[in-house]
Amino acid sequence: MIFDKILESGHIGLFTHMSPDGDALGSTFAMAGWLLRQGKKFTIFLPDPVSESLSFMIPEGMDRHIRIWKGDDDWAALKDLEGCDLLIGLDFNVPGRIGGWESAFRASRSYKILIDHHMFPDAGAFDTVISETAISSASELLYSLLRQAPGVDGDVSRLSIETREALLTGMTTDTNNFANSVYPSTLTMAAELIAAGTDRDKIIQKLFFCYPERRIRAQGYILDKLLRVTPEGVAYIFLDGRTQTRFGLQEGDTEGFVNIGLTMEKVRMSILAKRERGSSRIRISLRSKKGTSARECAAEFFHGGGHELASGGRLTLGTDVAAEKDVCGYIENSVRKFFMER
Ligand code: 5GP
Ligand code: MN
């Protein structure tokens, strides 16, 4: 049982994926909340900062447990990692997803546990793999574990409010507010958490009714000017650096934009390509309807992967495409090939 392992450990390191989303942060902060209650020493190693739109998820007082990747010369952080005798990965399937921490994570001799819901977990990189793909989210998977944890014993009102809120938030964002990947267990989890007094209204308010005006203005422009639909029924948007500057867009402001294209009847896959600030990378998000594999398209053309209907990847300027002006052509050629092969 993982909880025996956790309780006998002296210093626990928690890891989640790059550009952490609601489920990454939800599962991580939920685990952190439980560790805090047990009086355990722990550190959260984040590959990227928490976006402004999800900063409400950081529980009060949690900051001092968080290390954000700053580079190979952040000796204090690397020493902290070396001092951990247990490493727990949440919401990712391969160590390549934890960004800068990857090599130190791999080099560590400590016991490693993975709790995840993506396909193809790298079993060789962990000592214990708890992987379930027929589930809404890593948050839901962790919920099912914490429900049986010592001191909880099936009564989730015994979980701290921070842990409960983190779990419900993570599950809510990964299901796109109960629209995708909802299983009977997902609704049971939500019901039990709400019955235990978890404030869903507050979470919905923070997630979906707190957008900055710039997001809505940018959304209007993007849908009018940048959204294209290919003959194969792929909606795609390339959000270039200039447009992001024009609207003052911040990390997280475009969360959910990729879902919009998919709402058209004729569209079977939707792609959002977004230039990363101050880098030559373009982040790719893919969503598809049943019968089309966003995951296979991400793996074949965008160096990525994820879930069958929700995946991600990247393109690098100078390698995959020469310049920003070639991105749309690359996407159109890729999806043409993708559907021709099938
Ligand atoms: P998003 O589009 O929200 O960034 O990501 C959608 C899903 O794809 C998430 O489950 C995420 O973990 C996964 N994903 C995103 N980027 C990558 C990537 O570069 N590689 C892999 N393997 N999965 C990714
Ligand atoms: Mn997830």
CSV table of C-alpha atoms and ligand atoms in Angstrom, one decimal:
chain,number,residue,atom,x,y,z
A,1,MET,CA,0.0,0.0,0.0
A,2,ILE,CA,1.4,3.4,-1.0
A,3,PHE,CA,0.4,5.0,2.3
A,4,ASP,CA,2.7,2.7,4.3
A,5,LYS,CA,5.5,3.8,2.0
A,6,ILE,CA,4.5,7.5,2.3
A,7,LEU,CA,4.2,7.4,6.1
A,8,GLU,CA,7.6,5.8,6.6
A,9,SER,CA,9.3,8.4,4.3
A,10,GLY,CA,11.2,11.4,5.7
A,11,HIS,CA,11.0,13.8,2.9
A,12,ILE,CA,8.7,13.5,-0.1
A,13,GLY,CA,9.0,15.1,-3.5
A,14,LEU,CA,5.9,15.7,-5.6
A,15,PHE,CA,6.1,16.2,-9.3
A,16,THR,CA,3.6,17.1,-12.0
A,17,HIS,CA,3.7,18.0,-15.7
A,18,MET,CA,4.9,21.1,-17.6
A,19,SER,CA,2.5,24.0,-17.9
A,20,PRO,CA,0.5,22.5,-15.0
A,21,ASP,CA,-3.3,22.5,-15.6
A,22,GLY,CA,-6.1,22.2,-13.2
A,23,ASP,CA,-5.7,18.4,-12.8
A,24,ALA,CA,-2.0,18.6,-12.4
A,25,LEU,CA,-2.3,21.2,-9.7
A,26,GLY,CA,-5.4,19.6,-8.2
A,27,SER,CA,-3.8,16.2,-7.7
A,28,THR,CA,-0.6,17.7,-6.5
A,29,PHE,CA,-2.1,20.1,-4.0
A,30,ALA,CA,-4.5,17.4,-2.8
A,31,MET,CA,-1.7,15.1,-2.1
A,32,ALA,CA,0.3,17.9,-0.5
A,33,GLY,CA,-2.8,18.7,1.7
A,34,TRP,CA,-2.9,15.1,2.9
A,35,LEU,CA,0.8,15.1,3.7
A,36,LEU,CA,0.5,18.3,5.6
A,37,ARG,CA,-2.2,16.8,7.8
A,38,GLN,CA,0.1,13.8,8.5
A,39,GLY,CA,2.8,16.2,9.5
A,40,LYS,CA,5.1,15.0,6.7
A,41,LYS,CA,8.0,17.0,5.2
A,42,PHE,CA,7.4,17.5,1.5
A,43,THR,CA,8.4,19.6,-1.5
A,44,ILE,CA,6.5,20.3,-4.7
A,45,PHE,CA,8.8,20.5,-7.7
A,46,LEU,CA,7.0,22.4,-10.5
A,47,PRO,CA,8.5,22.6,-14.0
A,48,ASP,CA,6.7,25.9,-14.7
A,49,PRO,CA,5.0,28.6,-12.6
A,50,VAL,CA,1.3,28.4,-11.8
A,51,SER,CA,-0.6,30.5,-14.3
A,52,GLU,CA,-2.5,33.5,-13.0
A,53,SER,CA,-5.8,32.0,-13.8
A,54,LEU,CA,-5.1,29.0,-11.6
A,55,SER,CA,-3.2,30.8,-8.8
A,56,PHE,CA,-6.4,30.6,-6.7
A,57,MET,CA,-5.6,26.8,-6.4
A,58,ILE,CA,-2.5,27.4,-4.4
A,59,PRO,CA,-3.6,26.8,-0.8
A,60,GLU,CA,-2.6,29.3,1.8
A,61,GLY,CA,0.8,28.7,3.2
A,62,MET,CA,1.7,26.2,0.4
A,63,ASP,CA,4.2,28.6,-1.2
A,64,ARG,CA,7.0,27.6,1.1
A,65,HIS,CA,6.7,24.0,0.0
A,66,ILE,CA,7.0,24.9,-3.7
A,67,ARG,CA,10.1,24.9,-5.9
A,68,ILE,CA,9.7,26.2,-9.5
A,69,TRP,CA,12.4,25.1,-12.0
A,70,LYS,CA,14.9,27.9,-12.4
A,71,GLY,CA,17.7,26.0,-14.2
A,72,ASP,CA,20.6,23.7,-13.6
A,73,ASP,CA,22.4,26.2,-11.3
A,74,ASP,CA,19.6,26.2,-8.7
A,75,TRP,CA,21.7,24.1,-6.4
A,76,ALA,CA,19.5,24.6,-3.4
A,77,ALA,CA,16.5,23.1,-5.2
A,78,LEU,CA,18.5,20.2,-6.6
A,79,LYS,CA,19.9,19.4,-3.2
A,80,ASP,CA,16.3,19.5,-1.8
A,81,LEU,CA,15.4,16.9,-4.5
A,82,GLU,CA,18.4,14.8,-3.6
A,83,GLY,CA,17.3,14.8,0.0
A,84,CYS,CA,13.9,13.3,-0.8
A,85,ASP,CA,13.6,9.6,0.0
A,86,LEU,CA,10.3,9.2,-1.9
A,87,LEU,CA,9.2,10.8,-5.2
A,88,ILE,CA,5.6,10.8,-6.3
A,89,GLY,CA,4.6,11.7,-9.8
A,90,LEU,CA,1.0,12.9,-10.5
A,91,ASP,CA,-0.8,13.4,-13.8
A,92,PHE,CA,2.0,12.5,-16.2
A,93,ASN,CA,3.1,9.2,-17.8
A,94,VAL,CA,6.8,9.7,-18.6
A,95,PRO,CA,9.5,11.7,-16.8
A,96,GLY,CA,10.0,13.7,-20.0
A,97,ARG,CA,6.9,15.6,-19.0
A,98,ILE,CA,8.4,17.1,-15.8
A,99,GLY,CA,10.6,19.5,-17.7
A,100,GLY,CA,13.9,20.6,-16.2
A,101,TRP,CA,13.6,18.3,-13.2
A,102,GLU,CA,13.8,15.2,-15.4
A,103,SER,CA,17.4,14.3,-15.2
A,104,ALA,CA,17.6,14.8,-11.4
A,105,PHE,CA,14.4,12.8,-11.0
A,106,ARG,CA,15.8,10.0,-13.1
A,107,ALA,CA,19.2,10.1,-11.3
A,108,SER,CA,17.5,9.8,-7.9
A,109,ARG,CA,17.8,6.4,-6.2
A,110,SER,CA,14.7,7.0,-4.1
A,111,TYR,CA,11.5,5.1,-4.3
A,112,LYS,CA,9.2,6.4,-7.0
A,113,ILE,CA,5.5,6.2,-7.2
A,114,LEU,CA,3.4,7.2,-10.2
A,115,ILE,CA,-0.3,8.1,-9.9
A,116,ASP,CA,-1.7,8.9,-13.4
A,117,HIS,CA,-4.4,8.4,-15.9
A,118,HIS,CA,-2.6,8.7,-19.3
A,119,MET,CA,-1.9,5.8,-21.6
A,120,PHE,CA,1.5,4.1,-21.8
A,121,PRO,CA,3.0,4.9,-18.4
A,122,ASP,CA,6.8,4.4,-18.3
A,123,ALA,CA,6.8,1.5,-15.9
A,124,GLY,CA,10.6,1.3,-15.9
A,125,ALA,CA,11.0,4.8,-14.5
A,126,PHE,CA,8.9,4.1,-11.3
A,127,ASP,CA,8.9,1.4,-8.6
A,128,THR,CA,5.1,1.5,-8.2
A,129,VAL,CA,2.8,2.6,-11.0
A,130,ILE,CA,-0.9,3.3,-10.2
A,131,SER,CA,-2.3,4.0,-13.6
A,132,GLU,CA,-5.9,4.0,-14.6
A,133,THR,CA,-7.1,5.3,-18.0
A,134,ALA,CA,-10.9,4.7,-17.6
A,135,ILE,CA,-11.2,7.6,-15.2
A,136,SER,CA,-11.8,11.3,-15.6
A,137,SER,CA,-8.6,12.6,-14.1
A,138,ALA,CA,-5.5,12.1,-11.9
A,139,SER,CA,-7.5,13.9,-9.3
A,140,GLU,CA,-10.2,11.3,-9.4
A,141,LEU,CA,-7.7,8.5,-9.2
A,142,LEU,CA,-6.0,10.1,-6.2
A,143,TYR,CA,-9.5,10.6,-4.7
A,144,SER,CA,-10.1,6.9,-4.8
A,145,LEU,CA,-6.8,6.3,-3.1
A,146,LEU,CA,-7.1,9.0,-0.4
A,147,ARG,CA,-10.6,7.8,0.4
A,148,GLN,CA,-9.0,4.6,1.7
A,149,ALA,CA,-6.1,6.4,3.3
A,150,PRO,CA,-5.3,5.9,7.0
A,151,GLY,CA,-7.5,8.3,9.0
A,152,VAL,CA,-10.0,8.7,6.2
A,153,ASP,CA,-11.3,5.2,6.0
A,154,GLY,CA,-14.1,5.9,3.5
A,155,ASP,CA,-15.3,9.1,5.1
A,156,VAL,CA,-14.1,11.9,2.8
A,157,SER,CA,-15.3,14.6,5.2
A,158,ARG,CA,-12.1,13.7,7.1
A,159,LEU,CA,-10.0,15.0,4.2
A,160,SER,CA,-9.0,18.6,4.7
A,161,ILE,CA,-11.0,21.3,2.9
A,162,GLU,CA,-7.9,22.2,0.8
A,163,THR,CA,-7.6,18.6,-0.3
A,164,ARG,CA,-11.2,18.3,-1.2
A,165,GLU,CA,-11.3,21.5,-3.1
A,166,ALA,CA,-8.2,20.6,-5.0
A,167,LEU,CA,-9.6,17.3,-6.0
A,168,LEU,CA,-12.9,18.7,-7.1
A,169,THR,CA,-11.2,21.5,-9.1
A,170,GLY,CA,-8.9,19.1,-10.9
A,171,MET,CA,-11.7,16.8,-11.8
A,172,THR,CA,-13.8,19.7,-13.0
A,173,THR,CA,-11.1,21.1,-15.3
A,174,ASP,CA,-10.1,17.7,-16.8
A,175,THR,CA,-13.7,16.9,-17.7
A,176,ASN,CA,-14.2,20.4,-19.0
A,177,ASN,CA,-16.9,20.9,-16.4
A,178,PHE,CA,-18.4,17.4,-16.6
A,179,ALA,CA,-18.6,17.4,-20.4
A,180,ASN,CA,-15.9,14.8,-21.2
A,181,SER,CA,-14.5,11.6,-19.7
A,182,VAL,CA,-17.3,11.4,-17.1
A,183,TYR,CA,-17.7,8.0,-15.6
A,184,PRO,CA,-20.2,6.8,-12.9
A,185,SER,CA,-17.2,7.0,-10.5
A,186,THR,CA,-16.7,10.7,-11.5
A,187,LEU,CA,-20.2,11.6,-10.5
A,188,THR,CA,-20.0,9.6,-7.3
A,189,MET,CA,-16.8,11.4,-6.4
A,190,ALA,CA,-18.4,14.8,-7.0
A,191,ALA,CA,-21.5,13.8,-5.0
A,192,GLU,CA,-19.4,12.6,-2.1
A,193,LEU,CA,-17.2,15.7,-2.1
A,194,ILE,CA,-20.2,18.1,-2.2
A,195,ALA,CA,-22.0,16.1,0.5
A,196,ALA,CA,-18.9,16.5,2.6
A,197,GLY,CA,-19.3,20.3,2.3
A,198,THR,CA,-17.0,21.1,-0.6
A,199,ASP,CA,-18.0,24.4,-2.1
A,200,ARG,CA,-18.5,23.7,-5.8
A,201,ASP,CA,-20.1,27.0,-6.5
A,202,LYS,CA,-16.9,28.8,-5.3
A,203,ILE,CA,-14.8,26.6,-7.6
A,204,ILE,CA,-17.0,27.2,-10.6
A,205,GLN,CA,-16.9,30.9,-9.9
A,206,LYS,CA,-13.1,30.9,-9.8
A,207,LEU,CA,-12.7,28.8,-12.8
A,208,PHE,CA,-15.3,30.1,-15.2
A,209,PHE,CA,-16.5,33.6,-14.0
A,210,CYS,CA,-13.2,35.4,-13.3
A,211,TYR,CA,-11.8,35.9,-16.8
A,212,PRO,CA,-9.9,39.1,-17.5
A,213,GLU,CA,-11.5,41.3,-20.1
A,214,ARG,CA,-8.5,40.8,-22.4
A,215,ARG,CA,-9.3,37.1,-22.7
A,216,ILE,CA,-12.8,37.8,-24.1
A,217,ARG,CA,-11.6,40.5,-26.5
A,218,ALA,CA,-8.9,38.2,-27.8
A,219,GLN,CA,-11.4,35.3,-28.1
A,220,GLY,CA,-13.6,37.5,-30.4
A,221,TYR,CA,-10.6,38.4,-32.6
A,222,ILE,CA,-9.2,34.9,-32.7
A,223,LEU,CA,-12.5,33.3,-33.7
A,224,ASP,CA,-13.2,35.9,-36.3
A,225,LYS,CA,-9.7,36.2,-37.8
A,226,LEU,CA,-7.5,33.2,-36.9
A,227,LEU,CA,-9.8,30.2,-36.8
A,228,ARG,CA,-9.7,28.1,-39.9
A,229,VAL,CA,-11.4,24.9,-40.9
A,230,THR,CA,-9.7,22.5,-43.3
A,231,PRO,CA,-11.6,20.3,-45.9
A,232,GLU,CA,-10.9,17.3,-43.6
A,233,GLY,CA,-13.0,18.9,-40.9
A,234,VAL,CA,-10.2,20.1,-38.7
A,235,ALA,CA,-10.6,23.5,-37.0
A,236,TYR,CA,-7.3,25.1,-36.1
A,237,ILE,CA,-5.9,28.3,-34.7
A,238,PHE,CA,-2.4,29.6,-34.9
A,239,LEU,CA,-1.9,32.2,-32.1
A,240,ASP,CA,1.2,34.0,-33.1
A,241,GLY,CA,3.4,36.1,-30.8
A,242,ARG,CA,2.2,39.4,-32.2
A,243,THR,CA,-1.5,38.7,-31.5
A,244,GLN,CA,-0.6,37.7,-27.9
A,245,THR,CA,1.3,40.9,-27.4
A,246,ARG,CA,-1.6,43.0,-29.0
A,247,PHE,CA,-4.1,41.7,-26.4
A,248,GLY,CA,-1.6,41.4,-23.6
A,249,LEU,CA,-2.4,37.7,-23.2
A,250,GLN,CA,-0.9,35.9,-20.2
A,251,GLU,CA,-0.2,32.2,-19.6
A,252,GLY,CA,-3.6,30.5,-19.1
A,253,ASP,CA,-5.7,33.2,-20.8
A,254,THR,CA,-6.4,30.8,-23.8
A,255,GLU,CA,-7.3,27.8,-21.6
A,256,GLY,CA,-10.4,26.2,-23.3
A,257,PHE,CA,-10.0,28.0,-26.6
A,258,VAL,CA,-9.2,24.6,-28.3
A,259,ASN,CA,-12.6,23.3,-27.4
A,260,ILE,CA,-14.5,26.0,-29.3
A,261,GLY,CA,-13.6,24.7,-32.8
A,262,LEU,CA,-14.9,21.3,-31.9
A,263,THR,CA,-18.4,22.6,-31.2
A,264,MET,CA,-19.0,22.9,-35.0
A,265,GLU,CA,-20.9,19.9,-36.4
A,266,LYS,CA,-18.6,19.5,-39.4
A,267,VAL,CA,-15.4,19.5,-37.2
A,268,ARG,CA,-13.9,16.2,-36.0
A,269,MET,CA,-10.7,17.6,-34.6
A,270,SER,CA,-9.6,20.9,-33.2
A,271,ILE,CA,-6.0,22.2,-32.9
A,272,LEU,CA,-4.7,25.3,-31.1
A,273,ALA,CA,-1.1,26.2,-31.9
A,274,LYS,CA,0.4,28.9,-29.6
A,275,ARG,CA,3.7,30.5,-29.8
A,276,GLU,CA,5.5,30.2,-26.4
A,277,ARG,CA,6.7,33.5,-25.1
A,278,GLY,CA,10.5,34.1,-25.4
A,279,SER,CA,11.1,30.7,-27.0
A,280,SER,CA,11.2,29.1,-30.4
A,281,ARG,CA,8.5,26.6,-29.4
A,282,ILE,CA,4.9,26.4,-30.4
A,283,ARG,CA,2.7,24.6,-28.0
A,284,ILE,CA,0.0,22.4,-29.6
A,285,SER,CA,-3.3,21.4,-28.1
A,286,LEU,CA,-5.5,18.9,-29.8
A,287,ARG,CA,-9.1,17.8,-29.1
A,288,SER,CA,-11.1,15.3,-31.1
A,289,LYS,CA,-14.6,13.7,-31.3
A,290,LYS,CA,-15.0,10.0,-30.8
A,291,GLY,CA,-13.7,8.1,-33.8
A,292,THR,CA,-10.7,10.4,-34.4
A,293,SER,CA,-7.6,10.0,-32.3
A,294,ALA,CA,-6.1,13.3,-31.2
A,295,ARG,CA,-3.4,11.3,-29.5
A,296,GLU,CA,-2.2,9.6,-32.7
A,297,CYS,CA,-2.2,12.9,-34.5
A,298,ALA,CA,-0.2,14.5,-31.6
A,299,ALA,CA,2.3,11.6,-31.6
A,300,GLU,CA,2.7,11.5,-35.4
A,301,PHE,CA,3.1,15.2,-36.2
A,302,PHE,CA,3.6,17.1,-33.0
A,303,HIS,CA,6.1,15.2,-30.8
A,304,GLY,CA,3.4,14.7,-28.2
A,305,GLY,CA,0.7,12.4,-26.9
A,306,GLY,CA,-1.9,12.4,-24.1
A,307,HIS,CA,-5.4,11.0,-24.2
A,308,GLU,CA,-7.4,9.6,-27.1
A,309,LEU,CA,-9.5,12.7,-27.4
A,310,ALA,CA,-7.4,15.3,-25.7
A,311,SER,CA,-3.7,15.6,-26.4
A,312,GLY,CA,-0.8,18.0,-26.7
A,313,GLY,CA,2.6,18.4,-28.3
A,314,ARG,CA,4.9,21.0,-29.7
A,315,LEU,CA,6.6,22.3,-32.8
A,316,THR,CA,10.0,24.0,-32.8
A,317,LEU,CA,10.8,26.9,-35.1
A,318,GLY,CA,13.9,26.3,-37.1
A,319,THR,CA,13.5,22.5,-36.8
A,320,ASP,CA,9.9,21.4,-37.6
A,321,VAL,CA,9.0,24.7,-39.3
A,322,ALA,CA,11.2,27.4,-40.6
A,323,ALA,CA,9.2,30.4,-39.2
A,324,GLU,CA,5.8,31.4,-37.8
A,325,LYS,CA,4.5,32.0,-41.4
A,326,ASP,CA,4.9,28.3,-42.1
A,327,VAL,CA,2.9,27.0,-39.1
A,328,CYS,CA,-0.5,27.0,-40.8
A,329,GLY,CA,0.9,25.1,-43.8
A,330,TYR,CA,2.5,22.6,-41.6
A,331,ILE,CA,-0.8,22.0,-39.7
A,332,GLU,CA,-2.8,21.7,-42.9
A,333,ASN,CA,-0.3,19.2,-44.5
A,334,SER,CA,-0.2,17.2,-41.3
A,335,VAL,CA,-3.9,16.8,-41.0
A,336,ARG,CA,-4.3,16.0,-44.7
A,337,LYS,CA,-1.7,13.2,-44.3
A,338,PHE,CA,-3.3,12.1,-41.1
A,339,PHE,CA,-6.7,11.5,-42.6
A,340,MET,CA,-5.4,10.2,-45.9
A,341,GLU,CA,-3.6,7.4,-44.0
A,342,ARG,CA,-6.8,6.4,-42.2
B,1,5GP,P1,-3.5,20.4,-23.2
B,1,5GP,O1,-4.0,20.6,-24.6
B,1,5GP,O2,-4.6,20.7,-22.2
B,1,5GP,O3,-2.2,21.1,-22.9
B,1,5GP,O4,-3.2,18.9,-23.0
B,1,5GP,C1,-4.1,17.9,-23.2
B,1,5GP,C2,-3.6,16.6,-22.7
B,1,5GP,O5,-2.5,16.2,-23.4
B,1,5GP,C3,-3.2,16.6,-21.3
B,1,5GP,O6,-3.7,15.4,-20.7
B,1,5GP,C4,-1.8,16.6,-21.3
B,1,5GP,O7,-1.2,15.9,-20.2
B,1,5GP,C5,-1.4,15.9,-22.6
B,1,5GP,N1,-0.2,16.6,-23.2
B,1,5GP,C6,0.0,17.9,-23.4
B,1,5GP,N2,1.1,18.1,-24.0
B,1,5GP,C7,1.8,16.9,-24.1
B,1,5GP,C8,3.0,16.5,-24.6
B,1,5GP,O8,3.8,17.3,-25.1
B,1,5GP,N3,3.3,15.1,-24.6
B,1,5GP,C9,2.4,14.2,-24.1
B,1,5GP,N4,2.8,13.0,-24.1
B,1,5GP,N5,1.2,14.6,-23.6
B,1,5GP,C10,0.9,15.9,-23.6
B,2,MN,MN,-5.0,15.1,-16.1
